[in-house]
Coordinates of C-alpha atoms in Angstrom, one line a residue:
M1 CA 17.3 141.4 17.7
T2 CA 19.2 138.5 16.0
V3 CA 22.2 139.3 18.3
V4 CA 20.0 138.8 21.3
V5 CA 18.8 135.8 19.8
V6 CA 22.1 134.1 19.2
V7 CA 23.2 135.1 22.7
S8 CA 20.2 133.6 24.1
K9 CA 20.9 130.3 22.1
A10 CA 24.3 130.1 23.2
Y11 CA 23.5 130.5 27.0
A12 CA 20.8 127.9 26.4
T13 CA 23.2 125.4 25.2
Q14 CA 25.5 126.2 28.1
S15 CA 22.8 125.8 30.5
T16 CA 21.8 122.5 29.0
Q17 CA 25.4 121.3 29.7
S18 CA 25.8 122.8 33.1
P19 CA 23.9 119.9 35.1
E20 CA 26.4 117.4 33.8
V21 CA 29.2 119.6 35.2
M22 CA 27.5 119.9 38.6
S23 CA 27.1 116.2 38.9
K24 CA 30.7 115.7 38.1
A25 CA 31.7 118.2 40.7
A26 CA 29.8 116.3 43.7
P27 CA 32.1 113.3 43.8
N28 CA 35.2 115.5 43.5
D29 CA 33.9 117.4 46.7
E30 CA 33.8 114.2 48.4
D31 CA 37.3 113.2 47.2
N32 CA 38.7 116.5 48.4
E33 CA 36.9 116.0 51.8
S34 CA 38.7 112.7 52.2
V35 CA 41.8 113.9 51.1
K36 CA 41.7 116.8 53.7
T37 CA 40.9 114.2 56.5
L38 CA 43.7 112.0 55.3
K39 CA 45.9 115.1 55.3
D40 CA 44.9 116.0 58.9
K41 CA 45.4 112.4 59.9
L42 CA 49.0 112.6 58.2
S43 CA 49.7 115.9 59.9
D44 CA 48.5 114.4 63.1
A45 CA 50.7 111.4 62.6
L46 CA 53.7 113.3 61.7
L47 CA 53.2 115.6 64.8
N48 CA 53.1 112.5 66.9
I49 CA 56.2 111.0 64.9
S50 CA 58.1 114.5 65.6
V51 CA 57.0 114.3 69.3
K52 CA 58.1 110.9 69.6
D53 CA 61.3 111.5 67.7
D54 CA 61.9 114.4 70.3
L55 CA 61.2 112.3 73.3
V56 CA 63.5 109.6 71.8
K57 CA 66.2 112.3 71.5
Q58 CA 65.5 113.5 75.0
H59 CA 65.9 109.9 76.2
A60 CA 69.1 109.4 74.3
K61 CA 70.4 112.6 75.8
V62 CA 69.4 111.4 79.3
A63 CA 71.0 108.1 78.7
E64 CA 74.2 109.7 77.3
E65 CA 74.2 112.0 80.4
A66 CA 73.6 108.9 82.8
V67 CA 76.6 107.0 81.0
S68 CA 78.8 110.3 81.2
G69 CA 77.8 110.6 85.1
W70 CA 78.6 106.9 85.7
E71 CA 81.8 107.1 83.8
K72 CA 82.8 110.3 86.0
A73 CA 81.6 108.4 89.2
E74 CA 83.8 105.6 87.9
N75 CA 86.9 108.0 87.4
E76 CA 86.1 109.6 90.9
V77 CA 85.9 106.0 92.5
L78 CA 89.4 105.5 91.0
V79 CA 90.9 108.6 92.2
L80 CA 89.5 107.8 95.5
K81 CA 91.0 104.2 95.3
Q82 CA 94.2 105.8 94.6
K83 CA 94.2 108.1 97.4
L84 CA 93.2 105.3 99.7
E85 CA 96.2 103.3 98.5
T86 CA 98.5 106.5 99.1
A87 CA 96.9 107.0 102.5
N88 CA 97.4 103.3 103.4
Q89 CA 101.0 103.5 102.1
K90 CA 101.7 106.6 104.3
N91 CA 100.1 104.7 107.1
S92 CA 102.3 101.7 106.6
A93 CA 105.5 103.9 106.5
L94 CA 104.3 105.7 109.7
E95 CA 103.8 102.3 111.3
D96 CA 107.3 101.1 110.0
R97 CA 108.8 104.3 111.3
L98 CA 107.0 104.0 114.8
G99 CA 108.3 100.1 114.9
H100 CA 111.9 101.4 114.2
L101 CA 111.5 104.3 116.8
D102 CA 110.1 101.4 119.2
G103 CA 113.2 99.4 118.4
A104 CA 115.7 102.3 119.0
L105 CA 113.9 103.0 122.3
K106 CA 114.1 99.6 123.2
E107 CA 117.8 99.5 122.2
C108 CA 118.4 102.5 124.4
V109 CA 116.6 101.2 127.4
R110 CA 118.7 97.9 127.0
Q111 CA 122.0 99.9 126.6
L112 CA 121.1 101.8 129.7
R113 CA 120.4 98.5 131.7
Q114 CA 123.6 97.0 130.4
A115 CA 125.7 100.0 131.4
R116 CA 123.9 100.1 134.9
E117 CA 124.6 96.4 135.1
E118 CA 128.2 97.1 134.2
Q119 CA 128.5 99.7 136.6
E120 CA 127.1 97.5 139.3
Q121 CA 129.5 94.8 138.5
K122 CA 132.4 97.2 138.3
I123 CA 131.4 98.4 141.9
Q124 CA 131.0 94.9 143.3
E125 CA 134.4 94.0 141.8
V126 CA 136.0 97.2 143.2
V127 CA 134.4 96.4 146.5
S128 CA 135.6 92.7 146.7
K129 CA 139.0 93.9 145.5
K130 CA 139.2 96.5 148.4
T131 CA 138.1 93.7 150.8
R132 CA 140.6 91.3 149.5
E133 CA 143.4 94.1 149.8
W134 CA 142.4 94.8 153.5
E135 CA 142.3 91.3 154.2
S136 CA 145.7 90.9 152.8
L137 CA 146.8 93.9 154.6
K138 CA 145.5 92.7 157.6
S139 CA 147.2 89.2 157.5
V140 CA 150.4 91.2 156.6
L141 CA 150.1 93.4 159.7
E142 CA 149.2 90.5 161.8
D143 CA 152.5 88.9 160.5
Q144 CA 154.3 92.2 161.5
L145 CA 152.9 92.2 164.8
I146 CA 153.9 88.6 165.5
E147 CA 157.5 89.4 164.2
L148 CA 157.5 92.6 166.4
Q149 CA 156.6 90.8 169.4
A150 CA 159.2 88.2 168.9
Q151 CA 161.7 90.9 168.3
L152 CA 160.5 92.5 171.6
Q153 CA 160.9 89.3 173.4
S154 CA 164.4 88.9 171.9
V155 CA 165.2 92.5 172.9
E156 CA 163.9 92.0 176.4
T157 CA 166.1 88.9 176.7
E158 CA 169.0 90.6 175.4
A159 CA 168.4 93.7 177.5
A160 CA 168.0 91.7 180.7
A161 CA 171.4 89.8 179.7
S162 CA 173.3 93.0 178.6
I163 CA 172.9 95.0 182.0
D164 CA 176.0 96.4 182.9
Y165 CA 177.7 99.4 184.6
D166 CA 177.1 102.0 182.0
L167 CA 173.2 101.5 182.7
Q168 CA 173.0 104.8 184.2
A169 CA 174.2 106.6 181.0
K170 CA 171.7 104.6 179.2
L171 CA 169.1 105.5 181.7
E172 CA 169.7 109.1 181.5
A173 CA 169.5 108.8 177.8
A174 CA 166.3 106.7 178.1
E175 CA 165.0 109.4 180.5
K176 CA 165.9 112.3 178.1
Q177 CA 164.3 110.0 175.1
N178 CA 161.5 109.4 177.5
L179 CA 160.9 113.1 177.8
T180 CA 161.2 113.6 174.2
L181 CA 159.0 110.7 173.6
K182 CA 156.5 112.2 176.1
L183 CA 156.5 115.5 174.4
E184 CA 156.3 113.6 171.1
L185 CA 153.6 111.6 172.3
H186 CA 151.9 114.5 173.5
S187 CA 152.2 116.2 170.1
K188 CA 151.3 113.0 168.4
A189 CA 148.1 112.6 170.7
K190 CA 147.1 116.1 169.5
E191 CA 148.1 115.1 166.0
L192 CA 146.0 111.9 166.4
E193 CA 143.0 113.9 167.8
V194 CA 143.2 116.0 164.7
R195 CA 143.5 113.0 162.4
I196 CA 140.5 111.4 164.3
I197 CA 138.7 114.8 163.6
E198 CA 139.8 114.5 160.2
R199 CA 138.8 110.9 159.8
D200 CA 135.4 111.8 161.4
L201 CA 135.1 114.5 158.7
S202 CA 136.3 112.1 155.8
T203 CA 133.5 109.7 157.3
K204 CA 131.0 112.1 157.0
A205 CA 132.1 113.3 153.7
A206 CA 132.2 109.5 152.7
E207 CA 128.6 109.2 154.2
T208 CA 127.3 112.4 152.4
A209 CA 129.2 110.7 149.1
S210 CA 127.3 107.5 149.7
K211 CA 123.9 109.5 150.3
Q212 CA 124.5 111.3 147.2
H213 CA 125.5 108.1 145.4
L214 CA 122.0 106.5 147.0
E215 CA 120.3 109.6 145.7
S216 CA 121.8 109.3 142.1
I217 CA 120.9 105.6 141.9
R218 CA 117.4 106.7 143.1
K219 CA 117.2 109.2 140.4
V220 CA 118.7 106.5 137.8
A221 CA 116.0 104.0 139.1
K222 CA 113.4 106.8 138.6
L223 CA 114.6 107.5 135.2
E224 CA 114.4 103.9 134.5
A225 CA 110.9 103.5 135.8
E226 CA 109.9 106.8 133.7
C227 CA 111.6 105.2 130.4
C228 CA 109.7 101.8 131.2
R229 CA 106.6 103.9 131.7
L230 CA 107.2 105.9 128.4
K231 CA 107.9 102.6 126.7
A232 CA 104.9 101.1 128.1
A233 CA 102.9 104.2 127.1
A234 CA 104.3 104.1 123.7
R235 CA 103.6 100.5 123.1
K236 CA 100.1 100.8 124.4
V237 CA 99.5 103.9 121.9
S238 CA 101.1 101.8 119.1
Q239 CA 98.8 98.9 119.8
V240 CA 95.5 100.7 120.4
G241 CA 92.7 98.9 118.3
N242 CA 94.5 95.6 118.1
Q243 CA 92.5 92.5 119.3
K244 CA 95.4 91.3 121.6
S245 CA 95.5 94.7 123.5
G246 CA 94.5 93.2 126.8
F247 CA 97.1 90.4 126.5
T248 CA 99.9 92.9 125.7
S249 CA 98.9 95.5 128.2
L250 CA 99.0 92.7 131.0
V251 CA 102.4 91.8 129.5
Y252 CA 103.6 95.2 129.6
V253 CA 102.2 95.9 133.0
E254 CA 103.9 92.7 134.3
S255 CA 107.2 93.8 132.8
L256 CA 106.9 97.3 134.3
T257 CA 106.4 96.0 137.7
G258 CA 109.0 93.3 137.2
S259 CA 111.4 96.2 136.1
Q260 CA 110.2 98.3 139.1
S261 CA 110.7 95.3 141.5
D262 CA 114.1 94.8 139.9
C263 CA 114.8 98.5 140.3
G264 CA 113.8 98.3 144.1
E265 CA 115.8 95.3 144.5
R266 CA 118.9 97.0 143.0
L267 CA 118.2 100.1 145.2
S268 CA 118.0 97.8 148.4
T269 CA 121.2 96.0 147.3
V270 CA 123.0 99.3 146.8
E271 CA 121.8 100.7 149.8
L272 CA 123.0 97.5 151.8
G273 CA 126.4 97.8 150.1
T274 CA 126.7 101.4 151.0
V275 CA 125.6 100.6 154.6
K276 CA 128.3 97.9 154.3
M277 CA 130.8 100.4 152.9
G278 CA 129.8 102.7 155.9
R279 CA 130.4 99.9 158.2
L280 CA 133.7 99.0 156.5
E281 CA 135.2 102.4 156.6
P282 CA 135.7 102.5 160.4
N283 CA 136.4 98.8 160.0
E284 CA 138.9 99.4 157.5
C285 CA 140.8 101.7 160.0
E286 CA 141.0 98.4 162.3
P287 CA 142.3 95.4 160.2
S288 CA 141.4 92.6 162.3
Q289 CA 143.2 92.2 165.7
S290 CA 145.6 94.9 165.1
G291 CA 142.7 97.4 164.2
S292 CA 140.9 96.5 167.3
W293 CA 144.2 96.7 169.3
A294 CA 145.0 100.0 167.8
S295 CA 141.5 101.4 168.7
S296 CA 141.8 99.9 172.2
F297 CA 145.2 101.5 172.4
V298 CA 143.9 104.9 171.5
T299 CA 141.2 104.7 174.0
E300 CA 143.6 103.5 176.6
Q301 CA 145.7 106.6 175.7
K302 CA 142.8 108.9 175.9
N303 CA 142.1 107.2 179.4
R304 CA 145.8 107.9 180.4
M305 CA 145.3 111.5 179.6
A306 CA 143.3 111.7 182.5
P307 CA 144.5 113.3 185.8
S308 CA 145.2 110.2 187.6
T309 CA 147.5 108.9 184.9
E310 CA 149.3 112.2 184.5
I311 CA 149.9 112.2 188.3
N312 CA 151.5 108.7 188.2
L313 CA 153.7 109.8 185.3
M314 CA 154.8 112.8 187.3
D315 CA 155.6 110.6 190.4
D316 CA 157.8 108.4 188.1
F317 CA 159.6 111.2 186.6
L318 CA 160.5 112.8 190.0
E319 CA 161.5 109.4 191.2
M320 CA 163.7 109.0 188.1
E321 CA 165.2 112.4 188.8
R322 CA 165.9 111.6 192.4
L323 CA 167.5 108.2 191.4
A324 CA 169.6 110.3 188.9
A325 CA 170.8 112.5 191.5
L326 CA 171.3 109.8 194.0
P327 CA 174.1 107.9 192.5
V328 CA 176.9 110.5 192.9
T329 CA 176.2 110.8 196.5
D330 CA 175.6 107.0 197.0
I331 CA 178.8 106.3 195.2
E332 CA 180.7 108.5 197.4
S333 CA 179.0 107.3 200.4
S334 CA 179.7 103.7 199.2
F335 CA 183.2 104.4 198.7
T336 CA 183.4 105.8 202.2
E337 CA 181.3 103.1 203.5
V338 CA 183.6 100.6 201.8
G339 CA 186.6 102.3 203.5
S340 CA 184.6 102.0 206.7
V341 CA 183.7 98.7 205.9
S342 CA 187.3 97.7 205.9
D343 CA 187.3 99.2 209.4
Q344 CA 183.9 97.8 210.1
P345 CA 183.1 94.9 207.8
N346 CA 179.9 93.4 209.5
G347 CA 177.8 96.6 209.6
G348 CA 178.9 98.3 206.3
E349 CA 178.4 95.1 204.2
I350 CA 175.0 94.5 205.5
R351 CA 174.0 98.1 204.7
F352 CA 175.6 97.9 201.3
K353 CA 173.9 94.9 200.5
A354 CA 170.5 96.2 201.5
D355 CA 171.1 99.4 199.5
L356 CA 172.3 97.3 196.6
D357 CA 169.3 95.1 196.8
A358 CA 167.1 98.4 196.9
M359 CA 169.2 99.8 193.8
T360 CA 168.7 96.7 191.9
Q361 CA 165.0 96.5 192.6
R362 CA 164.6 100.0 191.8
M363 CA 166.5 99.5 188.5
A364 CA 164.6 96.4 187.8
E365 CA 161.3 98.5 188.1
L366 CA 162.8 101.4 186.2
E367 CA 163.7 99.0 183.5
Q368 CA 160.2 97.2 183.5
K369 CA 158.8 100.8 183.3
L370 CA 161.1 101.8 180.4
E371 CA 160.3 98.6 178.6
K372 CA 156.7 99.5 179.2
I373 CA 157.4 103.1 178.0
K374 CA 159.2 101.6 174.9
M375 CA 156.4 99.1 174.3
E376 CA 153.9 101.9 174.6
K377 CA 156.1 104.0 172.1
V378 CA 156.2 101.3 169.7
E379 CA 152.5 100.6 170.0
L380 CA 151.9 104.4 169.6
E381 CA 154.2 104.4 166.4
V382 CA 152.5 101.5 165.2
A383 CA 149.0 103.0 165.9
L384 CA 150.2 106.3 164.5
G385 CA 151.5 104.5 161.2
V386 CA 148.2 102.6 161.0
C387 CA 146.4 105.8 161.6
Q388 CA 148.3 107.5 158.8
K389 CA 147.8 104.4 156.5
H390 CA 144.1 104.7 157.3
L391 CA 144.3 108.4 156.9
E392 CA 146.0 107.8 153.6
T393 CA 143.7 105.1 152.6
S394 CA 140.6 107.1 153.7
Q395 CA 141.9 110.2 151.6
S396 CA 142.6 107.9 148.8
Q397 CA 139.0 106.5 149.1
L398 CA 137.6 110.0 149.4
L399 CA 139.5 110.9 146.3
E400 CA 138.0 107.7 144.7
T401 CA 134.7 108.6 145.9
N402 CA 135.1 112.0 144.5
T403 CA 136.1 110.7 141.2
R404 CA 133.3 108.0 141.4
L405 CA 130.9 110.8 142.3
Q406 CA 132.2 112.9 139.3
E407 CA 131.8 109.9 137.3
L408 CA 128.4 109.0 138.6
Q409 CA 127.3 112.8 138.1
Q410 CA 128.7 112.6 134.5
Q411 CA 126.6 109.5 134.1
L412 CA 123.7 111.2 135.6
V413 CA 124.2 114.1 133.1
L414 CA 124.6 111.6 130.3
A415 CA 121.3 109.9 131.5
K416 CA 119.6 113.0 131.9
E417 CA 120.7 114.1 128.4
T418 CA 119.8 110.6 127.0
K419 CA 116.4 110.8 128.9
K420 CA 115.8 114.3 127.6
A421 CA 116.7 112.9 124.0
A422 CA 114.5 110.1 124.6
E423 CA 111.7 112.2 126.1
E424 CA 112.2 114.6 122.7
E425 CA 112.2 111.5 120.6
A426 CA 109.1 110.3 122.5
R427 CA 107.4 113.7 122.0
T428 CA 108.4 113.7 118.4
T429 CA 107.0 110.2 117.9
R430 CA 103.9 111.2 119.8
T431 CA 103.5 114.5 117.7
K432 CA 104.1 112.4 114.6
R433 CA 101.9 109.6 115.8
E434 CA 99.1 112.1 116.7
A435 CA 99.7 113.8 113.4
A436 CA 99.6 110.4 111.6
E437 CA 96.5 109.4 113.7
S438 CA 94.8 112.9 112.8
Q439 CA 95.7 112.3 109.1
L440 CA 94.5 108.8 109.4
K441 CA 91.1 110.1 110.7
V442 CA 91.0 112.7 108.2
V443 CA 91.8 110.1 105.4
E444 CA 89.2 107.7 107.0
N445 CA 86.7 110.5 107.0
E446 CA 87.5 111.2 103.4
V447 CA 87.2 107.5 102.6
N448 CA 83.9 107.2 104.4
A449 CA 82.6 110.3 102.6
L450 CA 83.8 109.0 99.3
L451 CA 82.4 105.5 100.0
S452 CA 79.1 107.3 100.9
K453 CA 79.3 109.4 97.6
I454 CA 80.4 106.1 95.6
G455 CA 77.3 104.3 97.2
S456 CA 74.9 107.4 96.3
L457 CA 76.5 107.5 93.0
E458 CA 76.1 103.7 92.5
K459 CA 72.4 104.1 93.5
E460 CA 72.2 107.1 91.0
V461 CA 73.8 104.9 88.4
Q462 CA 71.4 102.1 89.1
K463 CA 68.5 104.5 89.1
E464 CA 70.1 106.0 85.8
R465 CA 70.3 102.4 84.5
A466 CA 66.8 101.5 85.4
L467 CA 65.6 104.7 83.9
S468 CA 67.8 104.2 80.7
A469 CA 66.5 100.6 80.6
D470 CA 63.0 102.0 80.9
N471 CA 63.8 104.6 78.4
I472 CA 65.4 102.0 76.1
A473 CA 62.1 99.8 76.4
R474 CA 60.1 103.0 75.9
C475 CA 62.2 103.9 72.9
Q476 CA 62.0 100.3 71.5
K477 CA 58.3 100.5 72.0
M478 CA 58.1 104.1 70.5
E479 CA 60.3 102.4 67.4
V480 CA 57.9 99.7 67.0
E481 CA 55.0 102.0 67.2
L482 CA 56.8 104.3 64.9
L483 CA 57.5 101.5 62.4
S484 CA 54.0 100.4 62.7
I485 CA 52.8 104.1 62.2
K486 CA 55.1 104.4 59.2
R487 CA 53.8 101.2 57.6
E488 CA 50.2 102.3 58.3
T489 CA 51.0 105.8 57.0
E490 CA 52.7 104.1 53.9
N491 CA 49.9 101.9 53.3
E492 CA 47.3 104.8 53.9
R493 CA 49.7 106.7 51.3
E494 CA 49.7 103.9 48.9
A495 CA 45.9 103.5 49.1
E496 CA 45.5 107.3 48.9
L497 CA 48.0 107.3 46.1
Q498 CA 46.0 104.6 44.4
R499 CA 42.7 106.2 45.0
K500 CA 43.9 109.7 44.0
Q501 CA 45.5 107.9 40.8
S502 CA 42.3 106.4 40.0
I503 CA 40.5 109.8 40.9
N504 CA 43.0 111.6 38.7
V505 CA 42.5 109.1 35.9
N506 CA 38.6 109.8 36.2
L507 CA 39.0 113.5 36.3
K508 CA 41.3 113.5 33.6
I509 CA 38.8 111.4 31.5
K510 CA 36.0 113.8 32.7
Q511 CA 38.2 116.8 31.8
E512 CA 39.1 115.6 28.6
K513 CA 35.6 115.4 27.9
E514 CA 34.6 118.7 29.2
L515 CA 37.6 120.3 27.7
A516 CA 36.5 118.7 24.2
L517 CA 33.0 119.9 24.8
A518 CA 34.2 123.3 25.9
A519 CA 36.6 123.4 22.8
D520 CA 33.8 122.8 20.5
K521 CA 31.5 125.3 22.5
F522 CA 34.6 127.8 22.4
A523 CA 34.9 127.2 18.7
E524 CA 31.1 127.9 18.1
C525 CA 31.2 131.0 20.3
Q526 CA 34.2 132.2 18.4
K527 CA 32.5 131.8 15.2
T528 CA 29.2 133.6 16.6
I529 CA 31.4 136.4 18.0
A530 CA 33.1 136.6 14.9
S531 CA 30.0 136.8 12.9
L532 CA 28.6 139.3 15.7
G533 CA 31.7 141.4 15.0
Q534 CA 30.9 141.6 11.4
Q535 CA 27.4 142.4 12.1
L536 CA 28.5 145.1 14.7
K537 CA 30.8 146.5 12.2
S538 CA 28.0 146.8 9.6
L539 CA 25.6 148.2 12.1
A540 CA 28.0 150.6 13.6
S541 CA 26.9 153.2 11.2
F542 CA 23.3 152.7 12.1
E543 CA 23.8 153.7 16.0
D544 CA 21.8 157.0 15.5
F545 CA 19.1 154.8 13.8
L546 CA 19.0 152.2 16.5
L547 CA 18.5 155.0 19.1
E548 CA 15.6 156.4 17.3
S549 CA 14.2 153.1 16.6
E550 CA 14.4 152.2 20.5
S551 CA 11.8 154.6 21.3
E552 CA 9.7 153.3 18.5
E553 CA 9.9 149.8 19.2
Q554 CA 9.0 149.8 22.9
P555 CA 6.1 147.5 22.5
E556 CA 8.3 145.0 20.7
I557 CA 10.8 145.2 23.5
T558 CA 8.3 144.2 26.0
T559 CA 7.1 141.2 23.9
G560 CA 11.0 140.3 23.7
E561 CA 11.2 140.7 27.4
S562 CA 8.5 138.3 28.0
S563 CA 10.3 135.8 25.8
H564 CA 13.4 136.5 27.5
T565 CA 11.6 135.9 31.0
K566 CA 10.7 132.5 29.6
N567 CA 14.1 131.8 28.9
G568 CA 15.3 133.3 32.2
I569 CA 15.7 130.1 34.0
E570 CA 18.1 129.0 31.3
T571 CA 20.2 132.0 31.6
Q572 CA 20.4 132.0 35.4
D573 CA 21.6 128.5 35.1
F574 CA 24.2 129.5 32.6
R575 CA 25.3 132.2 35.0
S576 CA 25.3 129.8 37.8
N577 CA 27.3 127.3 35.8
D578 CA 29.6 130.3 34.9
L579 CA 29.8 131.2 38.6
N580 CA 30.4 127.6 39.8
L581 CA 33.1 127.1 37.1
P582 CA 35.8 129.2 38.9
R583 CA 34.6 127.7 42.3
K584 CA 35.2 124.3 41.0
D585 CA 38.6 125.4 39.4
S586 CA 39.4 126.9 43.0
E587 CA 38.4 123.6 44.6
F588 CA 40.5 121.7 42.0
S589 CA 43.2 124.0 42.4
H590 CA 43.5 123.5 46.2
P591 CA 44.0 119.9 46.2
M592 CA 46.3 120.3 43.4
K593 CA 48.5 122.5 45.2
N594 CA 48.7 120.2 48.1
R595 CA 49.5 117.5 45.3
K596 CA 52.1 119.8 44.1
E597 CA 53.9 119.5 47.5
K598 CA 53.8 115.7 47.4
K599 CA 55.2 115.9 43.8
S600 CA 53.3 113.3 42.2
P601 CA 53.3 113.0 38.6
L602 CA 49.5 112.5 38.2
L603 CA 48.9 115.6 40.2
L604 CA 51.2 117.6 37.9
D605 CA 49.3 116.5 34.9
S606 CA 46.0 117.6 36.6
E607 CA 47.4 120.9 37.3
K608 CA 48.4 121.4 33.8
S609 CA 45.1 120.4 32.7
Q610 CA 43.5 122.8 35.0
N611 CA 45.9 125.5 33.8
G612 CA 45.0 124.6 30.2
F613 CA 41.4 124.6 31.2
G614 CA 41.7 128.1 32.9
K615 CA 43.4 129.4 29.7
F616 CA 40.0 128.8 27.9
F617 CA 38.4 131.3 30.0
P618 CA 40.7 134.4 30.3
Q619 CA 38.0 136.9 30.9
K620 CA 36.6 135.3 33.9

């Protein structure tokens, strides 16, 4: 019974002290709630700060990527500029090469023109030389003709003076010579016909050669026109896109028309020259009056070849034979007549005189005919010599024309080769030019594409710059906000720390007081427990007695229970205090743990105090 009373007293003392502990725990709950709210705010602020840090990092990455993209774009622009410079250098080199090729083509055309002009000058010089030579030959032949006429006159006078008795032998020799000359004349006439045919053939060959020469000249003119056209086309192609294209094309057209007109004029002059040559070729066979006289003589001879002339010649020949046969009989008759004249002087003399007169007349006629024949023979010889000379000259001219034709053919071949070479060069230049133009177009397309890329990249760079500027502004704003938030958080932390320090100080004071009270109570409890232990040891032998006494002392227990019910409120309060103490300990321990995380010295002291307070209640 004494033990129960002591325990009830202890519980009563504890119950009397529990309202103070509950009153002290109420502000601690408010502080814990404020700490929790502050912790939530701090966590939210830290989350916002972390999110803003992530945004700042993302913006920094975007800015770095924009700067790297801008640098890449600048590098690409530099590479494209280098490519453009190389393309421009190639274009300038190709233009220089085209200029060199145009200069070479102009030089070739100039050389061709120069060679053609030199050839024309040489032809004109040769023609003038030949005309001068023909004129000199003409004058020489005229002088020779005059000398021959003078010689003929002197021979006629000498023949008329030197008529003597041996005239018959001379006449016979002259007749024989006349026969031989007639035969020779006949053969010479045939030869002359053959030579005339040959001359006609040579003239035809010369005409064909002149025609070929004309054709070759026309071909050369065509080649010149084609070369001029090619040059104009090359110039037109080389000067496409220039502002002075109209003026240069007009100049080229005028130069082309001028060159064509020059070519036409040269063709006309060459044709006139060939016509003159064709006219001169028959005229060269008849130098001045001697040539015309020779041609008239040839025509007369042809006319004399007619049957009437042949009959006259035969009559003259018969008369000559008759006269040749007459002298022997006439001489005999004359001698007989002379002998008879001596007998009959009057009639015989008259007859002899008449016969002598007839003979002298006949002899004079025969001498005239002989002189005519000699003259004709001389004329025929002269004509034959002239014809032979003309034939030789025509043959030499034919040879010269053949050599000239060969030279012209060689020159034509050379001109064709040069034309082919020029065409090949023009083709190569065209192909090179087309390739250069295609390369230029490709380069221009690439340049345009690169320029568009550069423009797009510049736009992107500008956008990225604007974005980076916005991001930088946002970052600055965020930094300002972060700084303000940090300052606020620092201020809040300082305020909270100050509050916590004040709370911790108050708690320390309260805890120290409570600890002192609890230590006193614990010492009293230990004393009571020690006394109770001693009493229990003394009463251990009386357990059986107590069991027996329980059944006997039931009414006393009921009275004790009523007293115990009176003090039930106190025991319940004590138990509630006992039950609330660990809860408070847990409440205190939870913020202490959070304070441990922040590692403040005051919280460490409070934790130590709580741990020390927990040591006082090991059973609970």
